[in-house]
XYZ file of C-alpha atoms in Angstrom:
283
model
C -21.152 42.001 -75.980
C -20.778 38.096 -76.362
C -24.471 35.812 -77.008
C -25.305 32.231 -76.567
C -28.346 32.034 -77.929
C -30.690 28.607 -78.920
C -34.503 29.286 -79.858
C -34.316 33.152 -78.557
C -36.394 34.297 -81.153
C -39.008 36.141 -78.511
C -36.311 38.142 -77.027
C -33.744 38.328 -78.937
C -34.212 41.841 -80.510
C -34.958 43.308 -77.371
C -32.095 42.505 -76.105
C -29.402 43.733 -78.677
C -31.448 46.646 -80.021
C -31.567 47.711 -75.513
C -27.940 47.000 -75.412
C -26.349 49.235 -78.672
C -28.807 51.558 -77.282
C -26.590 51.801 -74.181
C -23.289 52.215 -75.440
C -22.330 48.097 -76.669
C -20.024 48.445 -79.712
C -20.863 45.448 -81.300
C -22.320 42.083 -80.949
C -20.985 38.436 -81.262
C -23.506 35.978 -81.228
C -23.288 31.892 -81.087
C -26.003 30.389 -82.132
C -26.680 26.687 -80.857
C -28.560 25.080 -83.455
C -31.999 27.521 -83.357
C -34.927 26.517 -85.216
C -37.283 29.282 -83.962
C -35.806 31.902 -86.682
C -33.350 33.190 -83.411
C -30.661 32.862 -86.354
C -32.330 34.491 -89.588
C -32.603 37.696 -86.645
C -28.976 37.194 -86.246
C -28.306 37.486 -89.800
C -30.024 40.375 -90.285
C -28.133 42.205 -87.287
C -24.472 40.609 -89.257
C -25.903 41.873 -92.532
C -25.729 45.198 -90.765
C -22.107 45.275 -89.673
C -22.961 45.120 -85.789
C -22.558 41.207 -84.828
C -20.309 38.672 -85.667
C -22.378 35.442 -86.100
C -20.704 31.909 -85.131
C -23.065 28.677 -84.946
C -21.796 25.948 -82.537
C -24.550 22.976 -83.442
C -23.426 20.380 -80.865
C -25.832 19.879 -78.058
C -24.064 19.684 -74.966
C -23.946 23.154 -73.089
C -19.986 23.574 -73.076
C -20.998 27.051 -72.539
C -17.777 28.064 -70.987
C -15.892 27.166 -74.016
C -18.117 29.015 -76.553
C -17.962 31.949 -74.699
C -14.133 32.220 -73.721
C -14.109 32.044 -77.711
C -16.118 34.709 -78.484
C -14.846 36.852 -75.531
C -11.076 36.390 -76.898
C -12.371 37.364 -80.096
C -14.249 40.514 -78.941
C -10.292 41.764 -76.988
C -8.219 40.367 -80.437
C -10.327 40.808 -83.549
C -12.008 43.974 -81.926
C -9.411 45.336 -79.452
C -12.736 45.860 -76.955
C -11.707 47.202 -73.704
C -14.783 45.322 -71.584
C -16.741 42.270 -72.260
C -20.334 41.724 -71.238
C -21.244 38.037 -71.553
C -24.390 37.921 -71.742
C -27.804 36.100 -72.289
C -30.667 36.286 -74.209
C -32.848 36.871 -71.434
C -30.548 39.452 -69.071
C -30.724 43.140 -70.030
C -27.512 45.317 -67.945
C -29.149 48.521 -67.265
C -26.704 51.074 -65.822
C -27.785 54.041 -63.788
C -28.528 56.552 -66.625
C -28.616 53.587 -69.382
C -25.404 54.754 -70.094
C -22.563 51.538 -70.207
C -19.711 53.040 -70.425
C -20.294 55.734 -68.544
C -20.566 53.396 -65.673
C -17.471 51.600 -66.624
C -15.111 54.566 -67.204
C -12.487 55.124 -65.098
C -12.606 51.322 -63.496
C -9.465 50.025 -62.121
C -10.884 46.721 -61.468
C -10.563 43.474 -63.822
C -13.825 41.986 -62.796
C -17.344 44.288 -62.385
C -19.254 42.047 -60.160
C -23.157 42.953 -60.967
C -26.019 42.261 -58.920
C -28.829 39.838 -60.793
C -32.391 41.249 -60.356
C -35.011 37.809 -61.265
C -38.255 39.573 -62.992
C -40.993 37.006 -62.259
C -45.041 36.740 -62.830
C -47.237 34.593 -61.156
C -47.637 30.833 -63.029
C -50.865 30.938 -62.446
C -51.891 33.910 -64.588
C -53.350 33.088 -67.412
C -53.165 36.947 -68.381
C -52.106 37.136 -72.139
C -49.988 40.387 -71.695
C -46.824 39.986 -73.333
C -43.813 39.007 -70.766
C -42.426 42.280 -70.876
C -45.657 43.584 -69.885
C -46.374 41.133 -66.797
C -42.934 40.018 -65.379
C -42.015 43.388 -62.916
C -41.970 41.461 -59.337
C -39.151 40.827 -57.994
C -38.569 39.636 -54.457
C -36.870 42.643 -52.385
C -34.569 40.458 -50.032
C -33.796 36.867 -51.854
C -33.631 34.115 -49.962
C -30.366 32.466 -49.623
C -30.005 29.384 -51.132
C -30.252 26.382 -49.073
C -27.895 23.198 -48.298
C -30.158 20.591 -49.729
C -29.770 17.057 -49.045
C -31.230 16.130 -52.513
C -31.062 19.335 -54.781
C -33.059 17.194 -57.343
C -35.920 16.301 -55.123
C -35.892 18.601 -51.686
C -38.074 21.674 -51.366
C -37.416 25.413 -51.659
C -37.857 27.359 -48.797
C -39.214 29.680 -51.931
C -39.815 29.638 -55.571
C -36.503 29.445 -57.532
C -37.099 33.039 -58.750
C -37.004 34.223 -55.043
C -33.772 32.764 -54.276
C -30.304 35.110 -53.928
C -28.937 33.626 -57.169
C -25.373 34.791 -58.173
C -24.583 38.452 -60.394
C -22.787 38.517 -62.988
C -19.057 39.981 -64.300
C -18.628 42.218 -67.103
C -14.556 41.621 -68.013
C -12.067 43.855 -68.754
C -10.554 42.315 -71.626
C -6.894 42.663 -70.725
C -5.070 39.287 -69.634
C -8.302 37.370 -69.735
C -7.652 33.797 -69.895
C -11.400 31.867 -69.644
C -15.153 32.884 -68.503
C -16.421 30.323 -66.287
C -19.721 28.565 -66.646
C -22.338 30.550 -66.131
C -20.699 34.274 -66.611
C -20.382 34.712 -63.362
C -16.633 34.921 -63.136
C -13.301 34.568 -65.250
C -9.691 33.532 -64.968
C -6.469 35.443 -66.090
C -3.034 36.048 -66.567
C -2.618 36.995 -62.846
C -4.911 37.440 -59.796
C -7.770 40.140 -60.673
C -9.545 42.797 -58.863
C -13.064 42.480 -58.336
C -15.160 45.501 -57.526
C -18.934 46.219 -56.662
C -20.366 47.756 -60.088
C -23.312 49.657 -59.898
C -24.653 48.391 -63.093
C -27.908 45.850 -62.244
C -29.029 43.052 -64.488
C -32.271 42.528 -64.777
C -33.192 38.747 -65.542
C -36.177 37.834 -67.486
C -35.765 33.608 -67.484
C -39.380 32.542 -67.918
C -41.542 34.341 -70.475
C -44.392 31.691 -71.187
C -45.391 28.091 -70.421
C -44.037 26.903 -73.809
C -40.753 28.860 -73.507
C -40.032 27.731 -69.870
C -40.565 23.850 -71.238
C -38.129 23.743 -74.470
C -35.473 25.465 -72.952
C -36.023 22.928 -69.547
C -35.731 20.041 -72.076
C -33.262 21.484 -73.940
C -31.203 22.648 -71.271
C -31.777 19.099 -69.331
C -30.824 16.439 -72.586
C -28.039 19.339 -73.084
C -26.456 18.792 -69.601
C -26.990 15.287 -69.553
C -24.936 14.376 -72.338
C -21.939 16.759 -70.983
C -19.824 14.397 -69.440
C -17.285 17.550 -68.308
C -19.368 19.318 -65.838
C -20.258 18.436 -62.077
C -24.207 18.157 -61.258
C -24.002 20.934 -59.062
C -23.787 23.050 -62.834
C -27.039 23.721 -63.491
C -28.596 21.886 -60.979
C -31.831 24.127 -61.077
C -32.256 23.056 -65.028
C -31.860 19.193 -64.312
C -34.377 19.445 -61.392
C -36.611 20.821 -63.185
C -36.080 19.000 -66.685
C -36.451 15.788 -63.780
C -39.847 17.275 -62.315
C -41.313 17.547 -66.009
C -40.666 14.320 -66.729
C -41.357 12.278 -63.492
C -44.727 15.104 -62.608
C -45.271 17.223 -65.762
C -44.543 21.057 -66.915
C -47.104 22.679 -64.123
C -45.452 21.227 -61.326
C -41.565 22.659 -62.665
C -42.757 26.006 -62.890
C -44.645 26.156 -59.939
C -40.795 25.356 -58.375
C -39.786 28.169 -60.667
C -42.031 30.819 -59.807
C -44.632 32.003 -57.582
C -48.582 31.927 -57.166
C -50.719 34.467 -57.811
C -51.471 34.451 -54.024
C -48.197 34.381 -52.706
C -47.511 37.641 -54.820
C -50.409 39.428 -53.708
C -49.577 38.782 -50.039
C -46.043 39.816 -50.397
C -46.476 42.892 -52.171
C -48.839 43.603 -49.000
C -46.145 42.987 -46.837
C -43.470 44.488 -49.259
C -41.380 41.260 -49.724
C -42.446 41.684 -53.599
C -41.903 44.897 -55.897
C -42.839 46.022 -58.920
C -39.831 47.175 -60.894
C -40.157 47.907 -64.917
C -36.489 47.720 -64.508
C -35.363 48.185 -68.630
C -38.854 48.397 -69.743
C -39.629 51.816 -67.841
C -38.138 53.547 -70.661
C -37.875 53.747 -74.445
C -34.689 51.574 -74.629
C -36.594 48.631 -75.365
């Protein structure tokens, strides 16, 4: 498993300790300039022999690049058969927790993986951990719309709600790049793509003051890449735009939804709760 990680440190243990739990080999980790102690956790896991720790410090989400490095390193400096390029915040929870199980016996080059968004309402001021309060989901996402202005125009729903892209685990073979985002790769020749049954379960906003670095982060971080189109992250530079031009309440309430809206919706069944990873002891 490959990590791009900056200012993790909330999540980050979770997330390896759930993953060598379910069959990951071992770990390579960039770290983009952290100053939350996301690397001294990183160090500890390298001081164990189970992650390979690289630090990038440039500021200017070439995320692509970092991670076609550390996924060509992961299939020639550890001959791994399958890549999962992962983030901090997604946890890929196969059907018995078992990876590889899931993966044996895959002809395909690309395991396309649907993306479950756990969300809480931003308007609980509950102070349950975010493992603890972030189980809805929306059971039918909303496709995303055409917008006219995809800074500025309104969601038909909160961000959370919409039917965002899954994610590809890789079979290392032939692999020439991972595009931005994870959510594909090139190689050598033209890849099959199947269906994997494998869900990953996406935990984006954990608290007020998490949600706002990593929207100014993420916004300064895009804005000085001169490489990548606006549509590339578009969601992070509308909201780092909202928080500056109308403050940090008004970008989350575009992120996620009210306390009302998920009470009426898990009346109607639109919402569900789903522990997902965190209905067992894996994490």
């Amino acid at each position: 498993m490959t990590l791009l990680l900056r200012n993790e440190a909330d999540i980050v243990r979770h997330n390896i300790d759930f993953h060598l739990a379910c069959g990951v080999d071992h770990v390579i980790a960039t770290d983009n300039a952290s100053v939350d102690g996301t690397r001294e956790i990183l160090s500890e896991y390298e001081r164990k022999g189970i992650l390979t720790l690289i630090d990038e410090p440039v500021h200017d989400y070439s995320q692509y690049r970092w991670v076609t490095h550390m996924a060509l390193m992961a299939r020639d400096q550890f001959d791994a058969d399958w890549i999962i390029n992962n983030d901090s915040d997604e946890f890929w929870l196969a059907p018995d927790s078992d990876l590889k199980k899931s993966i044996e016996g895959r002809e395909a080059d690309i395991l396309q993986c649907q993306r479950r968004n756990m969300t809480y309402a931003y308007d609980d001021d509950d102070p349950l951990p975010w493992h603890e309060k972030a189980y809805y989901r929306i059971a039918n996402p909303t496709p995303i719309p055409a917008l006219g202005d995809r800074f500025r125009d309104p969601l038909p729903n909160p961000y959370f709600f919409l039917a965002l892209p899954g994610k590809a685990l890789l079979r290392a073979k032939s692999l020439r790049a991972v595009h931005q985002g994870n959510h594909g790769a090139d190689y050598d020749r033209e890849p099959i793509t199947i269906q994997s049954d494998i869900v990953v379960y996406h935990y984006p906003l954990r608290s007020k003051a998490q949600f706002e670095s990593k929207i100014r982060q993420g916004g300064e971080a895009y804005a000085a890449n001169q490489e990548l189109p606006e549509t590339i992250g578009w969601h992070k530079r509308r909201w780092y735009r909202m928080l500056l031009e109308h403050g940090l309440e008004t970008a989350i309430a575009d992120a996620l939804p009210c306390q009302r809206d998920i009470e009426s919706k898990l009346i109607s069944g639109e919402v569900v709760p789903d522990r997902g990873p965190f209905s067992s002891n894996l994490c």
